Amino acid sequence: MYASLICKTAVLGGALLALPLAAVFTLQGPLPAAEPATMVPAPALDEPPTSAPSETAVLAGGCFWGMQGVFEHVRGVLRVVSGYAGGADDAVTYDAVSTGTTGNAESVQITYDPRQITYGGLLQIYFSVAHDPTQVNRQGPDWGTQYRSAIFPRDAMQQKVAAAYVAQLERAHAFGAPIATRIETGARFHPAEDWHQDYLAHNPSDAYIVINDLPKIANLRRLFPQRYRDQPVLAQPS
């Protein structure tokens, strides 16, 4: 049996068009009750200013449907792809990763404009609202190493920023428990199957999404209003 039957047995059915979240909430009624969120301070150390048009970040924090959905609503993010990172490079499929034996974690690859949002800015959202960084090898109803909290730096500067930020948050006792987030270098990112891409945007009324992920987007809008955009940027625009 897979670790999380709720996440793994949901069926696409008739895919909905991507809607602004305000419209989704109107269709479904009141906003879901916000799950616990911790507004953590911005990192003291961040990447230096750059004129590069885009950079990438790879993060893991539970089921990639929610992680992708959150970052698709962040200003300055250009594209978010669901996938796998941190384990074997062969047989990287949803079925294989879901067994927990490949070493891969469900992850997202975020392409962003560093002139609009920094790597540190993405990490602040990651730790504040995208997931609970104190949970070990699980996230909400999903459990197993494939749902671990992990940062996969793309270069030495990202590694330095991530390590310094985790240390900063630990010193500040930002959470009520130790941070479980791992920093794993040298990981290759593998895009997930097409049906996983933009799952939240196309299935906002899916029970798993309503219970576990829409509250995260509500928290993003509430805690980071200057970073939030209502219309998501999709990995697979229609």
JSON list of C-alpha atoms in Angstrom, two decimals:
[
{"chain": "A", "resi": 1, "resn": "MET", "atom": "CA", "xyz": [0.00, 0.00, 0.00]},
{"chain": "A", "resi": 2, "resn": "TYR", "atom": "CA", "xyz": [1.16, 3.52, -0.67]},
{"chain": "A", "resi": 3, "resn": "ALA", "atom": "CA", "xyz": [1.90, 5.86, 2.20]},
{"chain": "A", "resi": 4, "resn": "SER", "atom": "CA", "xyz": [-0.91, 8.29, 1.46]},
{"chain": "A", "resi": 5, "resn": "LEU", "atom": "CA", "xyz": [-3.96, 6.87, -0.26]},
{"chain": "A", "resi": 6, "resn": "ILE", "atom": "CA", "xyz": [-5.76, 10.21, -0.25]},
{"chain": "A", "resi": 7, "resn": "CYS", "atom": "CA", "xyz": [-3.06, 11.93, -2.26]},
{"chain": "A", "resi": 8, "resn": "LYS", "atom": "CA", "xyz": [-2.36, 8.99, -4.52]},
{"chain": "A", "resi": 9, "resn": "THR", "atom": "CA", "xyz": [-5.84, 7.87, -5.48]},
{"chain": "A", "resi": 10, "resn": "ALA", "atom": "CA", "xyz": [-7.36, 11.23, -6.40]},
{"chain": "A", "resi": 11, "resn": "VAL", "atom": "CA", "xyz": [-8.57, 11.19, -10.00]},
{"chain": "A", "resi": 12, "resn": "LEU", "atom": "CA", "xyz": [-8.41, 14.11, -12.41]},
{"chain": "A", "resi": 13, "resn": "GLY", "atom": "CA", "xyz": [-11.86, 13.59, -13.85]},
{"chain": "A", "resi": 14, "resn": "GLY", "atom": "CA", "xyz": [-13.05, 16.69, -15.70]},
{"chain": "A", "resi": 15, "resn": "ALA", "atom": "CA", "xyz": [-10.23, 19.17, -15.22]},
{"chain": "A", "resi": 16, "resn": "LEU", "atom": "CA", "xyz": [-11.34, 22.68, -14.28]},
{"chain": "A", "resi": 17, "resn": "LEU", "atom": "CA", "xyz": [-9.87, 25.75, -15.91]},
{"chain": "A", "resi": 18, "resn": "ALA", "atom": "CA", "xyz": [-7.38, 27.64, -13.76]},
{"chain": "A", "resi": 19, "resn": "LEU", "atom": "CA", "xyz": [-9.34, 30.28, -11.88]},
{"chain": "A", "resi": 20, "resn": "PRO", "atom": "CA", "xyz": [-8.29, 33.18, -9.70]},
{"chain": "A", "resi": 21, "resn": "LEU", "atom": "CA", "xyz": [-8.37, 31.99, -6.10]},
{"chain": "A", "resi": 22, "resn": "ALA", "atom": "CA", "xyz": [-10.94, 34.61, -5.17]},
{"chain": "A", "resi": 23, "resn": "ALA", "atom": "CA", "xyz": [-13.31, 33.02, -7.68]},
{"chain": "A", "resi": 24, "resn": "VAL", "atom": "CA", "xyz": [-12.58, 29.54, -6.37]},
{"chain": "A", "resi": 25, "resn": "PHE", "atom": "CA", "xyz": [-13.34, 30.57, -2.81]},
{"chain": "A", "resi": 26, "resn": "THR", "atom": "CA", "xyz": [-16.54, 32.24, -3.97]},
{"chain": "A", "resi": 27, "resn": "LEU", "atom": "CA", "xyz": [-17.65, 29.06, -5.69]},
{"chain": "A", "resi": 28, "resn": "GLN", "atom": "CA", "xyz": [-16.84, 26.91, -2.69]},
{"chain": "A", "resi": 29, "resn": "GLY", "atom": "CA", "xyz": [-18.16, 29.24, -0.01]},
{"chain": "A", "resi": 30, "resn": "PRO", "atom": "CA", "xyz": [-16.16, 30.69, 2.88]},
{"chain": "A", "resi": 31, "resn": "LEU", "atom": "CA", "xyz": [-12.39, 30.44, 2.98]},
{"chain": "A", "resi": 32, "resn": "PRO", "atom": "CA", "xyz": [-11.09, 27.20, 4.49]},
{"chain": "A", "resi": 33, "resn": "ALA", "atom": "CA", "xyz": [-9.93, 27.58, 8.08]},
{"chain": "A", "resi": 34, "resn": "ALA", "atom": "CA", "xyz": [-6.29, 28.58, 7.92]},
{"chain": "A", "resi": 35, "resn": "GLU", "atom": "CA", "xyz": [-3.92, 25.89, 9.09]},
{"chain": "A", "resi": 36, "resn": "PRO", "atom": "CA", "xyz": [-1.16, 26.92, 11.47]},
{"chain": "A", "resi": 37, "resn": "ALA", "atom": "CA", "xyz": [1.36, 29.21, 9.82]},
{"chain": "A", "resi": 38, "resn": "THR", "atom": "CA", "xyz": [4.47, 30.82, 11.28]},
{"chain": "A", "resi": 39, "resn": "MET", "atom": "CA", "xyz": [5.59, 34.16, 9.91]},
{"chain": "A", "resi": 40, "resn": "VAL", "atom": "CA", "xyz": [9.36, 33.86, 10.17]},
{"chain": "A", "resi": 41, "resn": "PRO", "atom": "CA", "xyz": [11.79, 36.76, 9.67]},
{"chain": "A", "resi": 42, "resn": "ALA", "atom": "CA", "xyz": [13.52, 37.26, 6.35]},
{"chain": "A", "resi": 43, "resn": "PRO", "atom": "CA", "xyz": [16.99, 35.73, 6.03]},
{"chain": "A", "resi": 44, "resn": "ALA", "atom": "CA", "xyz": [19.84, 37.89, 7.26]},
{"chain": "A", "resi": 45, "resn": "LEU", "atom": "CA", "xyz": [21.99, 36.48, 4.45]},
{"chain": "A", "resi": 46, "resn": "ASP", "atom": "CA", "xyz": [20.59, 36.44, 0.93]},
{"chain": "A", "resi": 47, "resn": "GLU", "atom": "CA", "xyz": [21.86, 36.09, -2.60]},
{"chain": "A", "resi": 48, "resn": "PRO", "atom": "CA", "xyz": [23.54, 39.24, -4.00]},
{"chain": "A", "resi": 49, "resn": "PRO", "atom": "CA", "xyz": [21.72, 41.46, -6.52]},
{"chain": "A", "resi": 50, "resn": "THR", "atom": "CA", "xyz": [21.89, 40.19, -10.07]},
{"chain": "A", "resi": 51, "resn": "SER", "atom": "CA", "xyz": [20.79, 41.23, -13.54]},
{"chain": "A", "resi": 52, "resn": "ALA", "atom": "CA", "xyz": [20.09, 37.63, -14.57]},
{"chain": "A", "resi": 53, "resn": "PRO", "atom": "CA", "xyz": [16.57, 37.27, -16.03]},
{"chain": "A", "resi": 54, "resn": "SER", "atom": "CA", "xyz": [15.90, 34.01, -14.19]},
{"chain": "A", "resi": 55, "resn": "GLU", "atom": "CA", "xyz": [17.24, 31.53, -11.65]},
{"chain": "A", "resi": 56, "resn": "THR", "atom": "CA", "xyz": [15.94, 28.23, -10.28]},
{"chain": "A", "resi": 57, "resn": "ALA", "atom": "CA", "xyz": [15.33, 26.79, -6.82]},
{"chain": "A", "resi": 58, "resn": "VAL", "atom": "CA", "xyz": [14.35, 23.24, -5.88]},
{"chain": "A", "resi": 59, "resn": "LEU", "atom": "CA", "xyz": [12.43, 22.63, -2.66]},
{"chain": "A", "resi": 60, "resn": "ALA", "atom": "CA", "xyz": [10.60, 19.68, -1.08]},
{"chain": "A", "resi": 61, "resn": "GLY", "atom": "CA", "xyz": [7.91, 19.92, 1.56]},
{"chain": "A", "resi": 62, "resn": "GLY", "atom": "CA", "xyz": [5.29, 17.19, 1.29]},
{"chain": "A", "resi": 63, "resn": "CYS", "atom": "CA", "xyz": [2.93, 16.50, -1.60]},
{"chain": "A", "resi": 64, "resn": "PHE", "atom": "CA", "xyz": [4.04, 18.57, -4.56]},
{"chain": "A", "resi": 65, "resn": "TRP", "atom": "CA", "xyz": [0.48, 19.56, -5.46]},
{"chain": "A", "resi": 66, "resn": "GLY", "atom": "CA", "xyz": [0.38, 22.05, -2.61]},
{"chain": "A", "resi": 67, "resn": "MET", "atom": "CA", "xyz": [3.97, 23.22, -2.94]},
{"chain": "A", "resi": 68, "resn": "GLN", "atom": "CA", "xyz": [3.45, 23.95, -6.61]},
{"chain": "A", "resi": 69, "resn": "GLY", "atom": "CA", "xyz": [0.13, 25.64, -5.91]},
{"chain": "A", "resi": 70, "resn": "VAL", "atom": "CA", "xyz": [1.62, 28.00, -3.32]},
{"chain": "A", "resi": 71, "resn": "PHE", "atom": "CA", "xyz": [4.57, 29.15, -5.39]},
{"chain": "A", "resi": 72, "resn": "GLU", "atom": "CA", "xyz": [2.46, 29.61, -8.51]},
{"chain": "A", "resi": 73, "resn": "HIS", "atom": "CA", "xyz": [0.80, 32.44, -6.57]},
{"chain": "A", "resi": 74, "resn": "VAL", "atom": "CA", "xyz": [4.04, 34.25, -5.69]},
{"chain": "A", "resi": 75, "resn": "ARG", "atom": "CA", "xyz": [4.95, 37.43, -7.54]},
{"chain": "A", "resi": 76, "resn": "GLY", "atom": "CA", "xyz": [8.26, 37.13, -9.33]},
{"chain": "A", "resi": 77, "resn": "VAL", "atom": "CA", "xyz": [7.89, 33.39, -9.89]},
{"chain": "A", "resi": 78, "resn": "LEU", "atom": "CA", "xyz": [7.94, 32.57, -13.59]},
{"chain": "A", "resi": 79, "resn": "ARG", "atom": "CA", "xyz": [7.18, 28.84, -13.56]},
{"chain": "A", "resi": 80, "resn": "VAL", "atom": "CA", "xyz": [6.84, 25.98, -11.07]},
{"chain": "A", "resi": 81, "resn": "VAL", "atom": "CA", "xyz": [7.22, 22.32, -12.06]},
{"chain": "A", "resi": 82, "resn": "SER", "atom": "CA", "xyz": [6.32, 19.37, -9.84]},
{"chain": "A", "resi": 83, "resn": "GLY", "atom": "CA", "xyz": [8.85, 16.57, -9.77]},
{"chain": "A", "resi": 84, "resn": "TYR", "atom": "CA", "xyz": [11.32, 14.49, -7.80]},
{"chain": "A", "resi": 85, "resn": "ALA", "atom": "CA", "xyz": [14.80, 15.12, -6.38]},
{"chain": "A", "resi": 86, "resn": "GLY", "atom": "CA", "xyz": [17.29, 13.72, -3.93]},
{"chain": "A", "resi": 87, "resn": "GLY", "atom": "CA", "xyz": [17.52, 10.07, -4.89]},
{"chain": "A", "resi": 88, "resn": "ALA", "atom": "CA", "xyz": [18.26, 7.59, -7.64]},
{"chain": "A", "resi": 89, "resn": "ASP", "atom": "CA", "xyz": [18.27, 8.86, -11.22]},
{"chain": "A", "resi": 90, "resn": "ASP", "atom": "CA", "xyz": [16.75, 5.73, -12.73]},
{"chain": "A", "resi": 91, "resn": "ALA", "atom": "CA", "xyz": [13.10, 4.66, -12.62]},
{"chain": "A", "resi": 92, "resn": "VAL", "atom": "CA", "xyz": [12.01, 8.07, -11.38]},
{"chain": "A", "resi": 93, "resn": "THR", "atom": "CA", "xyz": [8.26, 7.66, -11.71]},
{"chain": "A", "resi": 94, "resn": "TYR", "atom": "CA", "xyz": [5.39, 8.48, -9.37]},
{"chain": "A", "resi": 95, "resn": "ASP", "atom": "CA", "xyz": [4.76, 4.80, -8.61]},
{"chain": "A", "resi": 96, "resn": "ALA", "atom": "CA", "xyz": [8.43, 4.15, -7.84]},
{"chain": "A", "resi": 97, "resn": "VAL", "atom": "CA", "xyz": [8.96, 7.27, -5.71]},
{"chain": "A", "resi": 98, "resn": "SER", "atom": "CA", "xyz": [5.74, 6.57, -3.79]},
{"chain": "A", "resi": 99, "resn": "THR", "atom": "CA", "xyz": [7.21, 3.31, -2.47]},
{"chain": "A", "resi": 100, "resn": "GLY", "atom": "CA", "xyz": [9.76, 5.36, -0.53]},
{"chain": "A", "resi": 101, "resn": "THR", "atom": "CA", "xyz": [12.63, 3.19, -1.81]},
{"chain": "A", "resi": 102, "resn": "THR", "atom": "CA", "xyz": [14.20, 5.48, -4.45]},
{"chain": "A", "resi": 103, "resn": "GLY", "atom": "CA", "xyz": [15.41, 8.15, -2.05]},
{"chain": "A", "resi": 104, "resn": "ASN", "atom": "CA", "xyz": [13.65, 10.84, -4.05]},
{"chain": "A", "resi": 105, "resn": "ALA", "atom": "CA", "xyz": [11.35, 13.42, -2.50]},
{"chain": "A", "resi": 106, "resn": "GLU", "atom": "CA", "xyz": [8.34, 15.01, -4.12]},
{"chain": "A", "resi": 107, "resn": "SER", "atom": "CA", "xyz": [9.73, 18.44, -5.01]},
{"chain": "A", "resi": 108, "resn": "VAL", "atom": "CA", "xyz": [9.13, 21.58, -7.01]},
{"chain": "A", "resi": 109, "resn": "GLN", "atom": "CA", "xyz": [11.50, 23.38, -9.34]},
{"chain": "A", "resi": 110, "resn": "ILE", "atom": "CA", "xyz": [10.83, 27.11, -9.13]},
{"chain": "A", "resi": 111, "resn": "THR", "atom": "CA", "xyz": [12.03, 29.40, -11.92]},
{"chain": "A", "resi": 112, "resn": "TYR", "atom": "CA", "xyz": [11.99, 32.96, -10.64]},
{"chain": "A", "resi": 113, "resn": "ASP", "atom": "CA", "xyz": [13.05, 36.48, -11.57]},
{"chain": "A", "resi": 114, "resn": "PRO", "atom": "CA", "xyz": [15.75, 37.42, -9.01]},
{"chain": "A", "resi": 115, "resn": "ARG", "atom": "CA", "xyz": [15.08, 41.09, -9.73]},
{"chain": "A", "resi": 116, "resn": "GLN", "atom": "CA", "xyz": [11.59, 40.67, -8.28]},
{"chain": "A", "resi": 117, "resn": "ILE", "atom": "CA", "xyz": [12.11, 38.06, -5.56]},
{"chain": "A", "resi": 118, "resn": "THR", "atom": "CA", "xyz": [15.30, 36.63, -4.11]},
{"chain": "A", "resi": 119, "resn": "TYR", "atom": "CA", "xyz": [16.20, 33.07, -3.20]},
{"chain": "A", "resi": 120, "resn": "GLY", "atom": "CA", "xyz": [15.91, 34.11, 0.43]},
{"chain": "A", "resi": 121, "resn": "GLY", "atom": "CA", "xyz": [12.44, 35.49, -0.24]},
{"chain": "A", "resi": 122, "resn": "LEU", "atom": "CA", "xyz": [11.37, 32.13, -1.60]},
{"chain": "A", "resi": 123, "resn": "LEU", "atom": "CA", "xyz": [12.79, 30.39, 1.46]},
{"chain": "A", "resi": 124, "resn": "GLN", "atom": "CA", "xyz": [10.90, 32.75, 3.78]},
{"chain": "A", "resi": 125, "resn": "ILE", "atom": "CA", "xyz": [7.62, 31.72, 2.12]},
{"chain": "A", "resi": 126, "resn": "TYR", "atom": "CA", "xyz": [8.72, 28.06, 2.14]},
{"chain": "A", "resi": 127, "resn": "PHE", "atom": "CA", "xyz": [9.28, 28.09, 5.89]},
{"chain": "A", "resi": 128, "resn": "SER", "atom": "CA", "xyz": [6.32, 30.34, 6.75]},
{"chain": "A", "resi": 129, "resn": "VAL", "atom": "CA", "xyz": [3.37, 28.96, 4.79]},
{"chain": "A", "resi": 130, "resn": "ALA", "atom": "CA", "xyz": [4.31, 26.28, 2.21]},
{"chain": "A", "resi": 131, "resn": "HIS", "atom": "CA", "xyz": [4.84, 23.46, 4.73]},
{"chain": "A", "resi": 132, "resn": "ASP", "atom": "CA", "xyz": [5.67, 22.58, 8.33]},
{"chain": "A", "resi": 133, "resn": "PRO", "atom": "CA", "xyz": [9.48, 22.31, 8.52]},
{"chain": "A", "resi": 134, "resn": "THR", "atom": "CA", "xyz": [9.40, 20.55, 11.90]},
{"chain": "A", "resi": 135, "resn": "GLN", "atom": "CA", "xyz": [7.75, 17.36, 10.61]},
{"chain": "A", "resi": 136, "resn": "VAL", "atom": "CA", "xyz": [10.17, 14.49, 9.98]},
{"chain": "A", "resi": 137, "resn": "ASN", "atom": "CA", "xyz": [9.59, 12.41, 6.84]},
{"chain": "A", "resi": 138, "resn": "ARG", "atom": "CA", "xyz": [5.97, 13.44, 6.59]},
{"chain": "A", "resi": 139, "resn": "GLN", "atom": "CA", "xyz": [3.69, 16.36, 5.89]},
{"chain": "A", "resi": 140, "resn": "GLY", "atom": "CA", "xyz": [0.09, 16.38, 7.04]},
{"chain": "A", "resi": 141, "resn": "PRO", "atom": "CA", "xyz": [-1.59, 13.11, 6.00]},
{"chain": "A", "resi": 142, "resn": "ASP", "atom": "CA", "xyz": [1.37, 12.02, 3.84]},
{"chain": "A", "resi": 143, "resn": "TRP", "atom": "CA", "xyz": [4.25, 10.12, 5.39]},
{"chain": "A", "resi": 144, "resn": "GLY", "atom": "CA", "xyz": [7.49, 8.57, 4.19]},
{"chain": "A", "resi": 145, "resn": "THR", "atom": "CA", "xyz": [10.91, 9.87, 3.18]},
{"chain": "A", "resi": 146, "resn": "GLN", "atom": "CA", "xyz": [9.44, 10.98, -0.15]},
{"chain": "A", "resi": 147, "resn": "TYR", "atom": "CA", "xyz": [7.55, 13.68, 1.80]},
{"chain": "A", "resi": 148, "resn": "ARG", "atom": "CA", "xyz": [10.55, 15.00, 3.72]},
{"chain": "A", "resi": 149, "resn": "SER", "atom": "CA", "xyz": [11.38, 18.67, 4.14]},
{"chain": "A", "resi": 150, "resn": "ALA", "atom": "CA", "xyz": [14.46, 19.34, 2.02]},
{"chain": "A", "resi": 151, "resn": "ILE", "atom": "CA", "xyz": [16.26, 22.12, 0.18]},
{"chain": "A", "resi": 152, "resn": "PHE", "atom": "CA", "xyz": [18.27, 21.18, -2.90]},
{"chain": "A", "resi": 153, "resn": "PRO", "atom": "CA", "xyz": [20.72, 24.06, -3.58]},
{"chain": "A", "resi": 154, "resn": "ARG", "atom": "CA", "xyz": [21.61, 24.69, -7.20]},
{"chain": "A", "resi": 155, "resn": "ASP", "atom": "CA", "xyz": [25.00, 26.28, -6.40]},
{"chain": "A", "resi": 156, "resn": "ALA", "atom": "CA", "xyz": [27.34, 27.24, -3.57]},
{"chain": "A", "resi": 157, "resn": "MET", "atom": "CA", "xyz": [25.58, 30.54, -2.88]},
{"chain": "A", "resi": 158, "resn": "GLN", "atom": "CA", "xyz": [22.18, 28.88, -2.49]},
{"chain": "A", "resi": 159, "resn": "GLN", "atom": "CA", "xyz": [23.74, 26.33, -0.16]},
{"chain": "A", "resi": 160, "resn": "LYS", "atom": "CA", "xyz": [25.30, 29.10, 1.93]},
{"chain": "A", "resi": 161, "resn": "VAL", "atom": "CA", "xyz": [22.04, 31.08, 2.11]},
{"chain": "A", "resi": 162, "resn": "ALA", "atom": "CA", "xyz": [19.97, 28.01, 3.01]},
{"chain": "A", "resi": 163, "resn": "ALA", "atom": "CA", "xyz": [22.36, 26.80, 5.72]},
{"chain": "A", "resi": 164, "resn": "ALA", "atom": "CA", "xyz": [22.63, 30.27, 7.25]},
{"chain": "A", "resi": 165, "resn": "TYR", "atom": "CA", "xyz": [18.86, 30.68, 7.23]},
{"chain": "A", "resi": 166, "resn": "VAL", "atom": "CA", "xyz": [18.16, 27.37, 8.95]},
{"chain": "A", "resi": 167, "resn": "ALA", "atom": "CA", "xyz": [20.74, 28.28, 11.60]},
{"chain": "A", "resi": 168, "resn": "GLN", "atom": "CA", "xyz": [19.17, 31.74, 11.99]},
{"chain": "A", "resi": 169, "resn": "LEU", "atom": "CA", "xyz": [15.69, 30.30, 12.52]},
{"chain": "A", "resi": 170, "resn": "GLU", "atom": "CA", "xyz": [16.98, 27.71, 14.98]},
{"chain": "A", "resi": 171, "resn": "ARG", "atom": "CA", "xyz": [18.78, 30.39, 17.03]},
{"chain": "A", "resi": 172, "resn": "ALA", "atom": "CA", "xyz": [15.59, 32.43, 17.10]},
{"chain": "A", "resi": 173, "resn": "HIS", "atom": "CA", "xyz": [13.50, 29.39, 18.15]},
{"chain": "A", "resi": 174, "resn": "ALA", "atom": "CA", "xyz": [11.12, 30.33, 15.33]},
{"chain": "A", "resi": 175, "resn": "PHE", "atom": "CA", "xyz": [9.18, 27.08, 15.71]},
{"chain": "A", "resi": 176, "resn": "GLY", "atom": "CA", "xyz": [8.04, 25.04, 18.69]},
{"chain": "A", "resi": 177, "resn": "ALA", "atom": "CA", "xyz": [10.19, 22.09, 17.63]},
{"chain": "A", "resi": 178, "resn": "PRO", "atom": "CA", "xyz": [13.56, 21.57, 15.91]},
{"chain": "A", "resi": 179, "resn": "ILE", "atom": "CA", "xyz": [13.69, 22.23, 12.17]},
{"chain": "A", "resi": 180, "resn": "ALA", "atom": "CA", "xyz": [13.78, 18.93, 10.26]},
{"chain": "A", "resi": 181, "resn": "THR", "atom": "CA", "xyz": [14.64, 20.48, 6.88]},
{"chain": "A", "resi": 182, "resn": "ARG", "atom": "CA", "xyz": [17.62, 18.83, 5.22]},
{"chain": "A", "resi": 183, "resn": "ILE", "atom": "CA", "xyz": [20.00, 20.59, 2.85]},
{"chain": "A", "resi": 184, "resn": "GLU", "atom": "CA", "xyz": [20.95, 18.10, 0.15]},
{"chain": "A", "resi": 185, "resn": "THR", "atom": "CA", "xyz": [23.51, 19.01, -2.48]},
{"chain": "A", "resi": 186, "resn": "GLY", "atom": "CA", "xyz": [24.12, 17.52, -5.91]},
{"chain": "A", "resi": 187, "resn": "ALA", "atom": "CA", "xyz": [20.53, 16.40, -6.42]},
{"chain": "A", "resi": 188, "resn": "ARG", "atom": "CA", "xyz": [19.12, 16.14, -9.92]},
{"chain": "A", "resi": 189, "resn": "PHE", "atom": "CA", "xyz": [15.53, 17.26, -10.52]},
{"chain": "A", "resi": 190, "resn": "HIS", "atom": "CA", "xyz": [13.17, 15.03, -12.53]},
{"chain": "A", "resi": 191, "resn": "PRO", "atom": "CA", "xyz": [9.85, 16.51, -13.73]},
{"chain": "A", "resi": 192, "resn": "ALA", "atom": "CA", "xyz": [6.77, 14.56, -12.68]},
{"chain": "A", "resi": 193, "resn": "GLU", "atom": "CA", "xyz": [4.15, 13.13, -15.00]},
{"chain": "A", "resi": 194, "resn": "ASP", "atom": "CA", "xyz": [1.94, 15.63, -16.83]},
{"chain": "A", "resi": 195, "resn": "TRP", "atom": "CA", "xyz": [-1.17, 14.89, -14.80]},
{"chain": "A", "resi": 196, "resn": "HIS", "atom": "CA", "xyz": [0.53, 16.18, -11.64]},
{"chain": "A", "resi": 197, "resn": "GLN", "atom": "CA", "xyz": [1.37, 19.55, -13.14]},
{"chain": "A", "resi": 198, "resn": "ASP", "atom": "CA", "xyz": [-0.89, 22.43, -11.99]},
{"chain": "A", "resi": 199, "resn": "TYR", "atom": "CA", "xyz": [-3.04, 19.91, -10.13]},
{"chain": "A", "resi": 200, "resn": "LEU", "atom": "CA", "xyz": [-4.25, 22.43, -7.56]},
{"chain": "A", "resi": 201, "resn": "ALA", "atom": "CA", "xyz": [-5.14, 25.04, -10.17]},
{"chain": "A", "resi": 202, "resn": "HIS", "atom": "CA", "xyz": [-7.16, 22.53, -12.21]},
{"chain": "A", "resi": 203, "resn": "ASN", "atom": "CA", "xyz": [-8.75, 20.72, -9.25]},
{"chain": "A", "resi": 204, "resn": "PRO", "atom": "CA", "xyz": [-9.51, 23.33, -6.57]},
{"chain": "A", "resi": 205, "resn": "SER", "atom": "CA", "xyz": [-12.52, 21.39, -5.29]},
{"chain": "A", "resi": 206, "resn": "ASP", "atom": "CA", "xyz": [-10.63, 18.11, -4.82]},
{"chain": "A", "resi": 207, "resn": "ALA", "atom": "CA", "xyz": [-11.09, 17.13, -1.16]},
{"chain": "A", "resi": 208, "resn": "TYR", "atom": "CA", "xyz": [-7.34, 16.70, -0.59]},
{"chain": "A", "resi": 209, "resn": "ILE", "atom": "CA", "xyz": [-6.66, 20.17, -2.03]},
{"chain": "A", "resi": 210, "resn": "VAL", "atom": "CA", "xyz": [-9.46, 21.85, -0.06]},
{"chain": "A", "resi": 211, "resn": "ILE", "atom": "CA", "xyz": [-8.35, 20.35, 3.25]},
{"chain": "A", "resi": 212, "resn": "ASN", "atom": "CA", "xyz": [-4.57, 20.47, 2.92]},
{"chain": "A", "resi": 213, "resn": "ASP", "atom": "CA", "xyz": [-3.57, 23.06, 0.34]},
{"chain": "A", "resi": 214, "resn": "LEU", "atom": "CA", "xyz": [-6.06, 25.89, -0.12]},
{"chain": "A", "resi": 215, "resn": "PRO", "atom": "CA", "xyz": [-5.40, 26.99, 3.48]},
{"chain": "A", "resi": 216, "resn": "LYS", "atom": "CA", "xyz": [-1.72, 27.40, 2.59]},
{"chain": "A", "resi": 217, "resn": "ILE", "atom": "CA", "xyz": [-2.61, 29.77, -0.22]},
{"chain": "A", "resi": 218, "resn": "ALA", "atom": "CA", "xyz": [-4.94, 31.66, 2.12]},
{"chain": "A", "resi": 219, "resn": "ASN", "atom": "CA", "xyz": [-2.01, 32.00, 4.52]},
{"chain": "A", "resi": 220, "resn": "LEU", "atom": "CA", "xyz": [0.22, 33.26, 1.70]},
{"chain": "A", "resi": 221, "resn": "ARG", "atom": "CA", "xyz": [-2.32, 35.93, 0.84]},
{"chain": "A", "resi": 222, "resn": "ARG", "atom": "CA", "xyz": [-2.75, 36.89, 4.51]},
{"chain": "A", "resi": 223, "resn": "LEU", "atom": "CA", "xyz": [0.89, 36.93, 5.60]},
{"chain": "A", "resi": 224, "resn": "PHE", "atom": "CA", "xyz": [2.57, 38.04, 2.35]},
{"chain": "A", "resi": 225, "resn": "PRO", "atom": "CA", "xyz": [0.04, 40.34, 0.65]},
{"chain": "A", "resi": 226, "resn": "GLN", "atom": "CA", "xyz": [2.83, 42.16, -1.20]},
{"chain": "A", "resi": 227, "resn": "ARG", "atom": "CA", "xyz": [4.08, 38.84, -2.60]},
{"chain": "A", "resi": 228, "resn": "TYR", "atom": "CA", "xyz": [0.70, 37.30, -3.43]},
{"chain": "A", "resi": 229, "resn": "ARG", "atom": "CA", "xyz": [-0.92, 37.29, -6.85]},
{"chain": "A", "resi": 230, "resn": "ASP", "atom": "CA", "xyz": [-4.40, 35.92, -7.37]},
{"chain": "A", "resi": 231, "resn": "GLN", "atom": "CA", "xyz": [-3.89, 34.52, -10.88]},
{"chain": "A", "resi": 232, "resn": "PRO", "atom": "CA", "xyz": [-1.39, 31.61, -10.80]},
{"chain": "A", "resi": 233, "resn": "VAL", "atom": "CA", "xyz": [1.40, 31.20, -13.30]},
{"chain": "A", "resi": 234, "resn": "LEU", "atom": "CA", "xyz": [0.97, 27.69, -14.69]},
{"chain": "A", "resi": 235, "resn": "ALA", "atom": "CA", "xyz": [3.58, 25.12, -15.66]},
{"chain": "A", "resi": 236, "resn": "GLN", "atom": "CA", "xyz": [1.41, 24.08, -18.58]},
{"chain": "A", "resi": 237, "resn": "PRO", "atom": "CA", "xyz": [-0.50, 27.17, -19.80]},
{"chain": "A", "resi": 238, "resn": "SER", "atom": "CA", "xyz": [-3.60, 26.30, -21.81]}
]
